Amino acid sequence: MQEGTFMKPRHGHISESCRPISEILSLIGDKWTSLIIGRLRGEPLRFNELKRRVDGISQKVLTASLRALVRDGFVERIEYPTVPPSVEYRLTPFGHELAEPLSVLQQFALDNAGRMEAARAAYDARTGGEKPDRQKTQPIQPAAVP
Amino acid sequence: MQEGTFMKPRHGHISESCRPISEILSLIGDKWTSLIIGRLRGEPLRFNELKRRVDGISQKVLTASLRALVRDGFVERIEYPTVPPSVEYRLTPFGHELAEPLSVLQQFALDNAGRMEAARAAYDARTGGEKPDRQKTQPIQPAAVP
DNA sequence: CTGAATCCAGTCCGATACTG
DNA sequence: CAGTATCGGACTGGATTCAG
């Protein structure tokens, strides 16, 4: 119990100033959390349904991410005591408030993908074909809209 | 040459869909990049001046982050061939476009820090004092506004 | 001053196996 | 169905040292 249990440290010690910015940023900056929030906009989902929609996420990471979101008050976890266990996750009003500016950023990314790619190509050409070792970032799913 | 050279992979392989969202998100979600963008709003800065203002960042990470930002077209690097080398970094128009929605998110974080903390306290109380091992996120500097 | 290169601890997260 | 436990590889980023 010291690794996949809660996650989201990411930002270590800095000066003495703000703190909440680093929390939000590390929240949306991790690999999956912002996608989870995107999928949860519009409708509550059960664990495995959510797992299917995010597609590619491991249950370990989904569990940990959801717990962090629940702890921070962005997601509500509702457990139905049915015979096969059933748990529903939904965005809280607070979570929807976060989802809104977040989707703006996602939309910006979608709208400007071409510009970024062009800038990178130009940069790589300028630096003389010496490709850096930055690994190509792999695809991800669109914002939400299921 | 395979580590501090270019950074920003973070998001590995996922399905076959979007990709740009993960790029932007991993870009701003890392420990320092969004702070750098925030400091660069309003005025261009030289390397060490920027390093001083971000305060706590190592030159290795600052160098790598700046290079990634330049490559993606968000920051322009201007080298003055003076006797002590002088390099200026400034946001491009594209960079300012990114900075805007980003600052909205930062403002959201500032405005809702209390709510997040309260939610966490409530959660920790509910789960019976069994504190999770999530490390307390440390402070960071405010948005920008120099 | 502006970086590049190396060393290295701490994290993230994917795969797999097991439980109520 | 909804998790928990563990192993292991990959990546982040801090400190330090060296160079143009």
XYZ file of C-alpha atoms (C1' of nucleotides) in Angstrom:
332
model
C 0.000 0.000 0.000
C 2.178 2.769 -1.208
C 1.833 3.097 -4.902
C -1.413 2.507 -6.689
C -3.303 3.468 -3.599
C -3.883 7.121 -4.137
C -1.586 8.745 -6.669
C -1.491 12.357 -7.699
C 1.507 13.721 -5.872
C 3.522 14.701 -8.942
C 4.357 18.174 -7.796
C 6.952 18.140 -5.095
C 8.159 20.970 -2.923
C 8.282 24.439 -4.413
C 8.320 27.810 -2.723
C 5.686 29.098 -0.304
C 2.883 30.556 -2.296
C -0.095 29.027 -3.930
C -0.455 25.245 -3.998
C -3.982 24.817 -5.453
C -2.814 25.502 -8.987
C -0.359 22.682 -8.834
C -3.075 20.401 -7.516
C -5.529 21.072 -10.316
C -2.813 20.952 -12.907
C -1.435 17.648 -11.765
C -4.983 16.385 -11.654
C -5.691 17.128 -15.289
C -2.140 16.532 -16.379
C -2.027 12.887 -15.567
C -2.685 10.368 -18.227
C -6.333 9.582 -17.632
C -8.152 11.839 -15.190
C -9.238 14.474 -17.671
C -10.568 11.776 -19.969
C -12.561 10.269 -17.137
C -14.086 13.634 -16.372
C -14.920 14.052 -20.032
C -16.704 10.702 -20.182
C -18.640 11.481 -17.044
C -20.065 14.671 -18.473
C -23.588 14.074 -19.656
C -24.276 10.852 -17.813
C -23.336 8.851 -14.759
C -21.587 5.580 -15.483
C -20.884 2.339 -13.716
C -17.346 1.164 -13.179
C -17.006 -1.238 -16.057
C -19.022 0.881 -18.425
C -16.658 3.740 -17.693
C -13.710 1.439 -18.152
C -15.020 0.396 -21.553
C -15.530 3.970 -22.669
C -12.138 5.195 -21.640
C -10.672 2.164 -23.360
C -7.107 1.379 -22.606
C -7.151 2.308 -18.957
C -6.347 -0.397 -16.472
C -8.729 -1.010 -13.624
C -5.999 -0.215 -11.207
C -5.533 3.261 -12.585
C -9.259 3.805 -13.042
C -9.880 2.867 -9.435
C -7.152 5.127 -8.137
C -8.150 8.055 -10.341
C -11.787 7.765 -9.362
C -10.924 7.623 -5.705
C -8.839 10.770 -6.010
C -11.683 12.509 -7.825
C -14.153 11.418 -5.174
C -11.852 12.615 -2.447
C -11.487 16.011 -4.044
C -15.232 16.325 -4.402
C -15.438 16.249 -8.187
C -17.072 12.859 -8.488
C -19.718 11.139 -6.412
C -19.640 7.420 -5.864
C -23.017 5.725 -5.343
C -23.011 2.111 -4.296
C -26.160 0.066 -4.889
C -26.347 -3.017 -2.665
C -27.569 -5.262 -5.444
C -26.567 -8.877 -5.760
C -23.944 -8.372 -8.362
C -22.390 -5.232 -6.884
C -23.253 -2.070 -8.756
C -21.481 1.230 -8.300
C -22.291 4.399 -10.106
C -19.993 7.354 -10.612
C -21.240 10.792 -11.492
C -19.835 14.285 -11.633
C -20.856 16.488 -8.719
C -21.858 20.104 -9.438
C -18.294 20.973 -8.451
C -17.039 18.430 -10.928
C -19.107 19.992 -13.683
C -17.596 23.356 -12.847
C -14.174 21.878 -13.353
C -15.204 20.056 -16.506
C -16.194 23.244 -18.229
C -12.845 25.099 -18.403
C -11.208 21.750 -18.932
C -13.266 21.102 -22.040
C -12.241 24.515 -23.329
C -8.654 23.393 -23.189
C -9.506 20.106 -24.866
C -11.313 21.965 -27.605
C -8.303 24.214 -28.031
C -6.160 21.140 -28.459
C -8.489 19.720 -31.080
C -8.723 22.990 -32.965
C -4.988 23.565 -33.027
C -3.573 20.127 -33.541
C -2.523 21.068 -37.033
C -0.710 24.171 -35.910
C 1.230 22.273 -33.305
C 2.206 19.601 -35.749
C 3.287 22.182 -38.305
C 5.357 23.990 -35.692
C 7.050 20.768 -34.721
C 7.785 19.825 -38.297
C 9.280 23.269 -38.905
C 11.350 23.022 -35.761
C 12.639 19.580 -36.613
C 13.533 20.771 -40.089
C 15.346 23.822 -38.695
C 17.377 21.777 -36.275
C 18.649 19.807 -39.218
C 16.755 16.561 -39.258
C 18.302 15.571 -35.947
C 15.122 14.199 -34.482
C 14.966 14.528 -30.715
C 14.236 11.461 -28.680
C 10.896 12.722 -27.529
C 8.580 9.843 -28.067
C 5.633 10.399 -30.302
C 2.620 10.977 -28.128
C 0.037 8.412 -28.893
C -3.631 9.003 -29.749
C -6.346 9.423 -27.244
C -10.073 9.640 -27.480
C -11.992 12.853 -28.212
C -13.495 15.029 -25.527
C -16.695 13.241 -24.642
C -20.018 13.253 -26.459
C -20.922 9.610 -26.158
C 20.933 11.435 -24.706
C 17.699 9.797 -23.817
C 16.290 11.487 -20.805
C 16.567 15.190 -20.214
C 16.747 15.805 -23.910
C 13.178 16.457 -24.773
C 10.656 15.198 -22.274
C 6.884 15.353 -22.499
C 5.956 11.860 -23.530
C 3.918 10.957 -20.476
C 0.981 9.587 -22.387
C 1.766 6.224 -23.851
C -0.213 4.208 -26.342
C -3.967 4.360 -26.161
C -6.579 3.584 -28.784
C -6.743 5.127 -32.235
C -8.591 8.366 -32.002
C -7.509 11.808 -31.073
C -3.981 12.395 -29.803
C -3.807 16.230 -29.584
C -5.719 16.352 -26.320
C -3.214 14.132 -24.657
C -0.413 16.300 -25.964
C -1.763 19.558 -24.629
C -2.773 17.977 -21.378
C 0.564 16.378 -20.753
C 2.210 19.616 -21.756
C 0.433 21.763 -19.219
C 0.057 18.992 -16.707
C 3.708 18.559 -16.017
C 5.268 20.117 -13.019
C 6.475 23.375 -14.487
C 5.336 24.167 -18.011
C 2.120 25.936 -17.095
C 3.998 28.087 -14.608
C 6.519 29.031 -17.253
C 3.730 30.052 -19.594
C 2.179 32.081 -16.813
C 5.427 33.938 -16.131
C 5.905 34.638 -19.800
C 2.538 36.324 -20.109
C 3.012 40.052 -20.078
C 6.710 40.197 -20.797
C 9.545 38.332 -22.485
C 12.223 37.078 -20.129
C 15.791 35.915 -20.339
C 16.783 32.461 -19.222
C 18.043 33.244 -15.762
C 15.427 35.862 -15.091
C 12.797 33.291 -15.919
C 14.562 30.778 -13.739
C 14.504 33.215 -10.842
C 10.817 33.939 -11.248
C 9.726 30.375 -11.425
C 11.894 29.712 -8.398
C 12.624 26.130 -7.597
C 12.947 24.873 -11.150
C 16.255 23.344 -12.156
C 17.973 24.633 -15.266
C 17.783 21.196 -16.752
C 14.022 21.101 -16.539
C 13.675 24.741 -17.567
C 15.816 24.135 -20.624
C 13.918 21.038 -21.621
C 10.514 22.614 -21.005
C 11.407 25.699 -23.000
C 12.673 23.635 -25.865
C 9.454 21.661 -25.977
C 7.451 24.903 -25.926
C 9.562 26.335 -28.714
C 9.204 23.191 -30.746
C 5.440 23.240 -30.372
C 5.324 26.869 -31.418
C 4.136 28.373 -28.144
C 7.345 30.159 -27.267
C 9.862 32.012 -29.388
C 13.538 31.874 -28.565
C 15.596 34.908 -29.553
C 19.327 34.668 -29.235
C 21.332 37.887 -29.044
C 24.979 37.384 -29.996
C 26.279 39.538 -27.184
C 29.484 38.812 -25.342
C 27.898 37.239 -22.366
C 25.283 35.196 -24.239
C 21.784 36.560 -23.921
C 18.688 34.628 -24.880
C 15.173 35.918 -24.659
C 12.034 33.825 -24.485
C 8.615 35.179 -25.298
C 5.185 33.776 -25.930
C 4.157 33.635 -29.564
C 0.609 34.655 -30.505
C -0.162 30.939 -30.469
C 1.306 30.739 -26.997
C -0.930 33.538 -25.811
C -3.928 31.690 -27.181
C -2.970 28.712 -25.072
C -2.256 30.857 -22.042
C -5.764 32.204 -21.952
C -7.798 29.054 -21.308
C -4.963 27.874 -19.132
C -5.263 30.889 -16.892
C -8.983 30.202 -16.572
C -8.143 26.846 -15.105
C -5.560 28.379 -12.792
C -8.105 30.918 -11.627
C -10.572 28.132 -11.020
C -8.004 26.402 -8.868
C -7.370 29.554 -6.886
C -11.055 30.250 -6.403
C -11.902 26.749 -5.300
C -8.939 25.751 -3.205
C -11.095 25.901 -0.111
C -13.753 23.649 -1.562
C -11.230 21.042 -2.547
C -9.627 21.080 0.848
C -12.980 20.799 2.561
C -13.967 17.887 0.342
C -10.754 16.109 1.156
C -11.138 16.685 4.863
C -14.692 15.342 4.714
C -13.568 12.322 2.739
C -10.727 11.569 5.103
C -13.102 11.860 8.034
C -15.630 9.538 6.361
C -13.052 6.913 5.630
C -12.281 6.846 9.325
C -9.092 8.757 9.797
C -7.266 6.224 7.677
C -5.263 8.746 5.758
C -4.319 7.651 2.285
C -0.696 7.807 1.252
C -1.302 10.549 -1.258
C 1.373 13.060 -0.503
C 0.305 16.553 0.314
C 0.787 18.639 -2.779
C 3.161 21.441 -2.052
C 2.657 25.158 -2.756
C 3.342 26.813 -6.021
C 3.362 30.379 -7.174
C 0.244 32.276 -8.292
C -0.823 32.608 -11.889
C 1.214 35.480 -13.202
C 0.397 39.197 -13.087
C 3.881 40.618 -12.734
C 25.142 33.653 -19.032
C 23.121 29.666 -21.278
C 23.144 25.474 -21.687
C 24.565 19.988 -22.027
C 25.599 15.537 -19.776
C 25.314 12.219 -15.984
C 23.672 10.095 -11.901
C 19.799 8.655 -9.415
C 15.577 8.580 -6.361
C 10.712 8.799 -6.650
C 6.478 8.019 -9.525
C 3.291 6.458 -13.040
C 1.047 2.955 -14.972
C 0.417 -1.640 -17.602
C -0.086 -6.671 -16.978
C -1.493 -10.224 -14.277
C -3.630 -12.742 -10.594
C -6.920 -13.006 -6.762
C -11.270 -11.758 -3.769
C -16.298 -10.886 -2.131
C -19.298 -6.611 -11.054
C -16.029 -3.973 -8.552
C -12.230 -3.872 -6.738
C -7.249 -5.205 -4.271
C -2.260 -6.837 -4.484
C 2.109 -7.156 -6.578
C 5.835 -7.029 -10.064
C 8.461 -4.448 -13.196
C 9.565 -1.249 -16.799
C 9.467 3.592 -18.213
C 9.566 8.313 -17.315
C 10.075 12.698 -14.337
C 12.779 15.783 -12.417
C 16.525 17.261 -8.730
C 21.578 17.798 -7.962
C 25.875 18.250 -9.720
C 29.484 18.823 -12.994
C 31.326 20.464 -17.390
C 31.459 23.596 -21.640
C 30.925 27.533 -25.187
